[in-house]
Short mmCIF file of C-alpha atoms in Angstrom, two decimals:
data_model
loop_
_atom_site.label_atom_id
_atom_site.label_comp_id
_atom_site.label_asym_id
_atom_site.label_seq_id
_atom_site.Cartn_x
_atom_site.Cartn_y
_atom_site.Cartn_z
CA MET I 1 26.33 10.47 25.22
CA PRO I 2 26.89 9.95 21.67
CA ASP I 3 23.49 9.16 19.30
CA ALA I 4 22.66 5.97 18.97
CA PRO I 5 23.25 4.03 15.37
CA PRO I 6 20.45 2.97 13.66
CA SER I 7 18.04 0.04 14.86
CA ASN I 8 19.21 -2.94 12.62
CA LEU I 9 14.38 -3.16 12.05
CA ARG I 10 12.87 -0.43 9.80
CA LEU I 11 9.37 -0.23 9.05
CA LYS I 12 8.48 1.46 5.86
CA LEU I 13 5.64 2.58 5.90
CA ASP I 14 3.63 4.12 2.83
CA GLY I 15 2.14 7.37 2.71
CA ASP I 16 0.80 7.27 -0.52
CA ALA I 17 -0.73 4.24 0.11
CA LEU I 18 -2.38 4.81 3.16
CA ALA I 19 -4.23 8.34 1.92
CA HIS I 20 -4.85 5.93 -1.32
CA ASN I 21 -6.77 3.14 1.42
CA TRP I 22 -8.47 6.02 2.84
CA ARG I 23 -10.05 8.23 -0.14
CA THR I 24 -11.09 4.74 -1.22
CA LEU I 25 -13.21 4.08 1.87
CA ASP I 26 -14.44 8.21 1.87
CA ALA I 27 -15.32 6.89 -1.92
CA MET I 28 -17.19 3.54 -0.59
CA SER I 29 -18.92 5.50 1.64
CA GLY I 30 -21.31 7.68 -0.25
CA GLN I 31 -22.35 11.20 1.14
CA ALA I 32 -21.67 9.84 4.58
CA GLN I 33 -18.45 11.94 5.94
CA THR I 34 -15.49 9.03 6.67
CA GLY I 35 -13.52 8.83 9.86
CA ALA I 36 -9.92 7.23 11.28
CA ALA I 37 -9.72 4.46 13.98
CA VAL I 38 -6.25 6.04 14.98
CA LYS I 39 -5.93 3.71 18.22
CA ALA I 40 -2.72 1.61 19.51
CA ASP I 41 -1.18 4.05 18.03
CA ALA I 42 -2.84 4.19 14.63
CA TYR I 43 -2.68 0.56 14.51
CA GLY I 44 1.24 0.15 15.21
CA THR I 45 2.32 2.40 12.32
CA GLY I 46 2.23 5.37 14.69
CA VAL I 47 -0.09 8.68 15.05
CA ASN I 48 2.90 10.45 13.64
CA PHE I 49 2.79 9.41 10.75
CA ALA I 50 -1.01 8.26 9.70
CA VAL I 51 -2.72 11.70 11.21
CA PRO I 52 -0.62 13.81 9.31
CA VAL I 53 -1.67 12.13 5.97
CA LEU I 54 -5.28 11.44 6.49
CA HIS I 55 -5.88 15.07 8.31
CA GLY I 56 -4.53 16.09 5.12
CA GLU I 57 -6.77 14.29 3.32
CA GLY I 58 -10.01 15.31 4.59
CA CYS I 59 -10.71 13.29 7.48
CA ARG I 60 -11.58 15.17 10.55
CA HIS I 61 -12.54 12.39 13.22
CA PHE I 62 -10.22 10.48 15.05
CA PHE I 63 -11.06 7.60 17.57
CA VAL I 64 -8.69 6.56 20.02
CA ALA I 65 -9.39 3.95 22.64
CA HIS I 66 -7.92 5.30 25.80
CA TRP I 67 -7.22 8.66 27.04
CA GLY I 68 -3.16 8.75 27.69
CA GLU I 69 -3.30 8.27 23.74
CA ALA I 70 -5.62 11.75 23.13
CA ALA I 71 -2.63 14.14 23.33
CA GLY I 72 -0.62 12.65 20.53
CA VAL I 73 -3.59 12.79 18.26
CA MET I 74 -4.19 16.55 19.24
CA ALA I 75 -0.87 17.43 18.37
CA HIS I 76 -1.79 16.92 14.74
CA VAL I 77 -5.29 17.77 14.67
CA PRO I 78 -8.22 19.93 17.23
CA ALA I 79 -9.11 18.99 19.96
CA GLU I 80 -12.75 18.30 18.83
CA GLN I 81 -11.99 16.04 15.98
CA VAL I 82 -10.49 13.39 18.55
CA TYR I 83 -13.01 10.98 20.32
CA VAL I 84 -11.84 9.00 23.08
CA LEU I 85 -14.04 5.68 23.06
CA HIS I 86 -13.99 3.98 26.11
CA GLY I 87 -15.21 7.10 27.86
CA PRO I 88 -14.93 9.23 30.91
CA THR I 89 -14.24 6.26 34.27
CA SER I 90 -13.74 8.78 36.42
CA ALA I 91 -13.76 12.67 37.20
CA ALA I 92 -9.93 12.84 36.22
CA GLU I 93 -10.73 11.95 32.85
CA ALA I 94 -14.08 13.73 32.45
CA ASP I 95 -12.64 16.74 33.58
CA TYR I 96 -9.10 15.95 31.28
CA ALA I 97 -11.86 15.72 28.61
CA ARG I 98 -13.48 19.37 29.31
CA GLN I 99 -10.20 21.17 29.83
CA ALA I 100 -8.12 19.19 26.87
CA GLY I 101 -11.48 19.83 24.68
CA THR I 102 -11.71 16.14 23.55
CA MET I 103 -15.04 14.10 22.74
CA PRO I 104 -16.08 11.61 24.97
CA VAL I 105 -17.36 8.47 23.96
CA ILE I 106 -20.96 8.08 26.55
CA ASN I 107 -21.26 4.26 27.48
CA SER I 108 -22.94 4.21 30.06
CA VAL I 109 -25.54 6.00 32.14
CA PRO I 110 -23.02 6.26 34.62
CA GLN I 111 -20.63 7.44 32.66
CA ALA I 112 -23.51 10.15 31.14
CA LYS I 113 -23.64 11.43 34.86
CA LEU I 114 -19.72 11.32 35.42
CA TRP I 115 -19.90 13.62 32.01
CA ALA I 116 -22.68 15.90 33.29
CA GLY I 117 -20.96 16.44 37.24
CA ALA I 118 -17.90 17.23 35.06
CA GLY I 119 -19.96 20.40 33.18
CA GLY I 120 -20.82 18.47 30.69
CA GLY I 121 -20.77 20.04 27.01
CA PRO I 122 -20.26 17.78 23.40
CA CYS I 123 -19.95 14.58 23.14
CA ALA I 124 -20.72 11.15 20.98
CA LEU I 125 -22.85 8.86 22.39
CA MET I 126 -22.20 4.45 21.80
CA LEU I 127 -25.49 2.14 21.75
CA ASP I 128 -25.46 -1.55 22.79
CA SER I 129 -26.72 -2.94 19.74
CA GLY I 130 -25.90 -6.80 20.31
CA MET I 131 -22.18 -7.17 21.44
CA ASN I 132 -22.43 -6.36 24.79
CA ARG I 133 -19.49 -4.84 24.87
CA LEU I 134 -19.58 -1.08 25.65
CA GLY I 135 -22.59 0.92 24.94
CA ILE I 136 -26.08 2.10 26.33
CA ALA I 137 -28.83 -0.36 26.15
CA ALA I 138 -31.64 0.11 23.99
CA ALA I 139 -33.56 0.53 26.94
CA ASP I 140 -31.67 3.57 27.68
CA VAL I 141 -32.32 6.21 25.56
CA SER I 142 -34.91 7.36 27.37
CA ASP I 143 -33.16 8.01 29.98
CA PRO I 144 -33.26 11.52 31.86
CA VAL I 145 -29.25 11.85 32.39
CA ILE I 146 -28.53 10.36 28.35
CA ALA I 147 -31.79 12.88 26.98
CA SER I 148 -30.00 15.43 28.22
CA LEU I 149 -26.78 15.09 26.82
CA ASP I 150 -25.22 16.92 24.12
CA VAL I 151 -24.83 14.18 21.43
CA ARG I 152 -23.01 15.05 18.79
CA VAL I 153 -22.41 11.48 16.99
CA PHE I 154 -24.63 9.18 18.16
CA MET I 155 -22.83 5.47 17.21
CA SER I 156 -22.77 1.78 17.60
CA HIS I 157 -20.21 -0.77 16.53
CA LEU I 158 -20.88 -4.28 14.42
CA ALA I 159 -19.79 -7.24 15.50
CA SER I 160 -19.64 -9.09 13.16
CA ALA I 161 -19.35 -7.06 9.84
CA ASP I 162 -16.56 -9.39 7.84
CA GLU I 163 -18.66 -12.22 8.36
CA ASN I 164 -22.16 -13.16 6.82
CA GLY I 165 -24.46 -14.40 8.46
CA THR I 166 -26.91 -11.92 10.16
CA GLN I 167 -25.57 -10.19 12.92
CA SER I 168 -25.29 -7.13 10.94
CA ALA I 169 -28.70 -6.57 10.03
CA ASP I 170 -30.05 -7.49 13.52
CA GLN I 171 -27.77 -5.05 15.11
CA ARG I 172 -28.62 -2.36 12.41
CA GLU I 173 -32.74 -3.30 13.08
CA ILE I 174 -31.39 -2.34 16.57
CA TYR I 175 -29.74 1.06 15.99
CA GLU I 176 -32.27 1.80 13.44
CA ARG I 177 -35.19 2.13 16.26
CA THR I 178 -33.15 4.52 18.47
CA LEU I 179 -31.76 7.00 15.88
CA GLY I 180 -35.24 9.08 16.36
CA HIS I 181 -33.84 10.28 20.07
CA PHE I 182 -31.40 11.57 18.27
CA PRO I 183 -31.96 13.69 15.74
CA GLY I 184 -30.03 16.16 16.37
CA ALA I 185 -26.55 13.66 16.09
CA VAL I 186 -24.49 12.14 13.48
CA HIS I 187 -25.34 8.67 13.25
CA SER I 188 -22.54 6.59 12.33
CA LEU I 189 -22.55 2.72 12.26
CA ALA I 190 -19.95 1.72 9.96
CA ASN I 191 -16.39 0.10 10.73
CA SER I 192 -14.19 -0.73 8.28
CA ALA I 193 -15.83 -4.10 7.08
CA GLY I 194 -19.22 -2.13 7.33
CA ILE I 195 -18.86 0.08 4.87
CA ALA I 196 -18.71 -2.77 1.92
CA LEU I 197 -21.72 -4.22 3.25
CA GLY I 198 -23.72 -0.61 1.07
CA PRO I 199 -24.91 1.82 1.69
CA ASP I 200 -27.31 1.37 4.30
CA TYR I 201 -25.30 0.96 7.04
CA ASN I 202 -23.06 4.04 5.72
CA TYR I 203 -25.33 6.84 7.93
CA GLY I 204 -23.25 10.50 8.39
CA LEU I 205 -20.54 8.84 9.20
CA THR I 206 -18.38 5.73 8.96
CA ARG I 207 -15.39 4.39 11.40
CA PRO I 208 -12.65 3.04 9.30
CA GLY I 209 -9.52 1.05 10.73
CA LEU I 210 -7.93 -1.95 9.35
CA SER I 211 -8.23 -1.39 5.54
CA LEU I 212 -6.48 2.02 6.24
CA TYR I 213 -4.01 0.44 7.30
CA GLY I 214 -3.78 -2.85 4.32
CA GLY I 215 -6.40 -4.58 6.18
CA ILE I 216 -8.51 -6.61 3.90
CA ALA I 217 -11.87 -6.94 5.58
CA ARG I 218 -14.10 -8.38 3.43
CA PRO I 219 -14.08 -9.36 0.04
CA GLU I 220 -15.16 -6.13 -1.45
CA HIS I 221 -12.07 -4.83 -0.39
CA ALA I 222 -9.70 -6.94 -2.97
CA GLY I 223 -7.80 -5.25 -5.23
CA LYS I 224 -8.60 -1.88 -3.17
CA ILE I 225 -6.63 -1.70 -0.36
CA ARG I 226 -2.50 -0.81 -0.27
CA GLN I 227 -0.26 -2.41 1.79
CA VAL I 228 1.07 0.41 3.90
CA VAL I 229 3.81 -1.65 6.23
CA HIS I 230 6.77 -2.59 5.14
CA PRO I 231 9.23 -4.67 7.44
CA GLN I 232 12.59 -5.02 7.40
CA ALA I 233 14.64 -7.15 9.35
CA GLN I 234 19.12 -7.16 8.76
CA VAL I 235 21.43 -9.78 8.74
CA LEU I 236 23.08 -10.39 11.46
CA GLN I 237 25.74 -13.41 10.72
CA VAL I 238 25.66 -16.06 7.81
CA ARG I 239 27.16 -19.47 8.21
CA HIS I 240 27.63 -22.81 6.88
CA ILE I 241 26.25 -26.05 8.42
CA ALA I 242 26.55 -29.44 7.75
CA ALA I 243 24.20 -32.30 7.11
CA GLY I 244 22.93 -33.08 10.94
CA GLU I 245 23.85 -29.99 12.11
CA ARG I 246 20.37 -28.54 14.84
CA VAL I 247 19.28 -25.03 14.24
CA GLY I 248 17.83 -22.36 17.23
CA TYR I 249 15.94 -23.73 20.64
CA ASN I 250 14.94 -27.24 21.27
CA GLY I 251 17.49 -28.22 17.63
CA GLU I 252 14.13 -28.09 16.15
CA PHE I 253 15.00 -28.42 12.66
CA THR I 254 18.16 -30.88 11.32
CA ALA I 255 19.60 -29.63 8.31
CA SER I 256 18.81 -32.81 6.02
CA THR I 257 22.28 -32.02 3.80
CA ALA I 258 24.67 -28.97 3.67
CA MET I 259 23.60 -25.36 3.55
CA THR I 260 24.30 -21.81 3.81
CA VAL I 261 21.73 -20.14 7.06
CA ALA I 262 21.86 -16.62 8.01
CA THR I 263 21.14 -14.76 11.49
CA VAL I 264 18.42 -12.46 11.28
CA CYS I 265 17.36 -9.07 13.87
CA ILE I 266 13.96 -9.81 14.19
CA GLY I 267 12.15 -12.35 17.22
CA TYR I 268 9.09 -12.16 19.15
CA ALA I 269 9.74 -8.86 20.94
CA ASP I 270 9.12 -7.22 17.54
CA GLY I 271 5.97 -9.14 17.13
CA PHE I 272 7.39 -11.17 15.33
CA LEU I 273 5.23 -13.89 16.85
CA ARG I 274 6.28 -17.76 16.62
CA SER I 275 3.39 -18.84 14.91
CA TRP I 276 5.64 -17.77 11.48
CA ALA I 277 7.47 -21.14 12.19
CA GLY I 278 7.59 -23.51 10.26
CA ALA I 279 5.14 -21.88 6.97
CA GLY I 280 6.90 -18.71 7.33
CA TYR I 281 9.92 -17.37 5.37
CA LEU I 282 10.76 -14.05 4.04
CA HIS I 283 12.29 -12.66 1.21
CA HIS I 284 15.57 -11.08 0.12
CA ALA I 285 15.17 -9.57 -3.73
CA GLY I 286 12.40 -12.29 -4.76
CA LYS I 287 13.69 -15.14 -3.31
CA ARG I 288 11.53 -16.53 -0.73
CA LEU I 289 13.81 -17.75 2.48
CA GLN I 290 12.32 -20.15 5.04
CA LEU I 291 12.10 -19.77 8.28
CA LEU I 292 14.74 -22.29 10.11
CA GLY I 293 13.71 -23.87 13.83
CA LYS I 294 11.60 -21.76 15.88
CA VAL I 295 11.62 -18.05 16.46
CA SER I 296 13.66 -16.61 19.37
CA MET I 297 13.04 -13.88 21.03
CA ASP I 298 15.26 -11.84 19.03
CA MET I 299 16.07 -13.35 16.22
CA VAL I 300 15.24 -16.09 13.06
CA VAL I 301 17.17 -18.29 11.28
CA VAL I 302 16.84 -18.42 7.28
CA ASP I 303 17.29 -20.94 4.57
CA ILE I 304 19.93 -19.00 2.54
CA SER I 305 20.87 -21.17 0.10
CA SER I 306 18.74 -20.40 -2.83
CA ALA I 307 20.71 -16.77 -2.51
CA PRO I 308 24.41 -16.86 -2.33
CA GLY I 309 25.35 -13.70 -2.00
CA ILE I 310 23.27 -12.25 1.14
CA THR I 311 25.92 -11.26 3.32
CA ALA I 312 25.69 -9.35 6.90
CA GLY I 313 24.45 -6.03 6.68
CA ASP I 314 21.63 -6.94 3.84
CA TRP I 315 18.39 -5.99 4.38
CA LEU I 316 15.57 -8.74 4.39
CA ASP I 317 11.91 -7.77 3.66
CA VAL I 318 9.17 -9.37 5.98
CA PRO I 319 6.29 -10.43 4.31
CA TYR I 320 3.09 -8.38 5.46
CA HIS I 321 0.51 -8.44 3.42
CA LEU I 322 -1.94 -8.82 6.07
CA PRO I 323 -4.33 -11.60 4.20
CA THR I 324 -1.76 -13.68 3.65
CA ALA I 325 0.43 -13.33 6.76
CA SER I 326 -2.54 -14.05 8.84
CA ARG I 327 -3.54 -17.09 6.60
CA VAL I 328 0.17 -18.19 8.00
CA THR I 329 0.55 -17.15 10.68
CA GLY I 330 -3.27 -17.78 12.14
CA LEU I 331 -2.68 -14.06 14.14
CA SER I 332 -6.36 -11.48 12.88
CA GLN I 333 -4.70 -9.20 10.53
CA TYR I 334 -5.04 -6.86 13.38
CA GLU I 335 -2.75 -8.30 15.52
CA LEU I 336 -0.15 -8.49 12.90
CA LEU I 337 -0.25 -5.08 12.57
CA THR I 338 -0.21 -3.80 16.13
CA LEU I 339 1.83 -6.10 17.57
CA LEU I 340 5.17 -4.11 15.97
CA GLY I 341 7.49 -3.42 18.15
CA ASN I 342 9.30 -0.28 19.42
CA ARG I 343 11.89 -1.13 18.13
CA PHE I 344 11.68 -0.53 14.62
CA ASP I 345 13.22 2.34 13.12
CA ARG I 346 9.86 4.65 11.17
CA HIS I 347 10.44 5.77 8.04
CA SER I 348 7.67 6.96 5.90
CA ALA I 349 7.64 7.74 2.08
#
C-alpha cells in the first residue's frame, strides 16, 4: 500500500512553550521538586512530544492514570519515575508494576493488600483529604497494612484550588495532620492551581498538569504561561451563496446577503464540538472568520467574505488560547485539550 497523504488537520506543538511553562511552574514551586501530569497522552499533546521535553528540563516525576499509559512514558524515562494514579486494582496490575518497575499509587487498604501480596516495594500513597474520589481515609494511615508500605511519595489532591474558597485550606489541614506517619516520604499536594496558592502548598513535590500545556488555572499564572497547542484545519471548498440560502444541517444559518463561504475540514469527531457554533470562529492571516450554522462531524463552514483570497487547500487557525476558548465554548480548559482527536498530524517546533 502507498503511504497515506498528509492529514487535512495538523496540530502545531510548541516545545519551547512547554519547556518555558515547566520552568515557570518549577520556579513558583520554590524548593520543591516539580513533576508533571502526563496522563491522557500528555493532555492530548502526545507523550512522545511532551515527556522528552519535560525530562530534558529536569522533570523526574511523571504521573499517568491508567496502567496502559505507563509504557508510552517508560519509552522515554526510567520506570521508577512513572507513577500510576489509579493504583493496582487486580493482582495482574500489581504484578505488572513489580515487573515493569513503575510506582503504583496506593489508594485504599485493599490496594495496599494487593501490593503487599504481589511482593510490595516502593510505592506512592494517596490520601483523600476531602475530595471523596480516590485515596485512603485519614483514619487509615495507622492501619498495619498501610504502615508496612514502602511509601516514597505521600500525596493528596486539591479539589478546588482554582477557586478562592476555604476548601484548599481545609484539605491542607487534614493533610498536615497525617504527615507524621510518613516522615521519610516526599510530601506532595499542589497541582497547577495549588502551586499558585503559595509556598505553604508546595511541600516537597508539586504535580502540575493543565498549566504545563497552556492552561491558566489561576490569575497568578496569567502572563506567565504560554500557549502550547495550535490546531489548524484545511479548507476543502469555497463557494458563493446568495441571500436567503441556508448553510449546514437543519438550515440553522440563513444568509441575509450574498456571501463567500469556505467548508473546512474539522468537526466534532476531532474534538471541535458543537459548542463552538454561534460565537465560534477560525482565523486566517489575522482575520476572524465566523462559523456559520452547526458543527458537523467532520466539517464546519465559515464566512470568508472579508478574506476573498482564501482558496481550497489553505490552512485556517483554530483559536486555542485555552481561557478564551473556554469562555467561547463553555468547555473546560481540560476538555479542550484532551478532546483533540487522532486525525491531527502532530508537528513539534
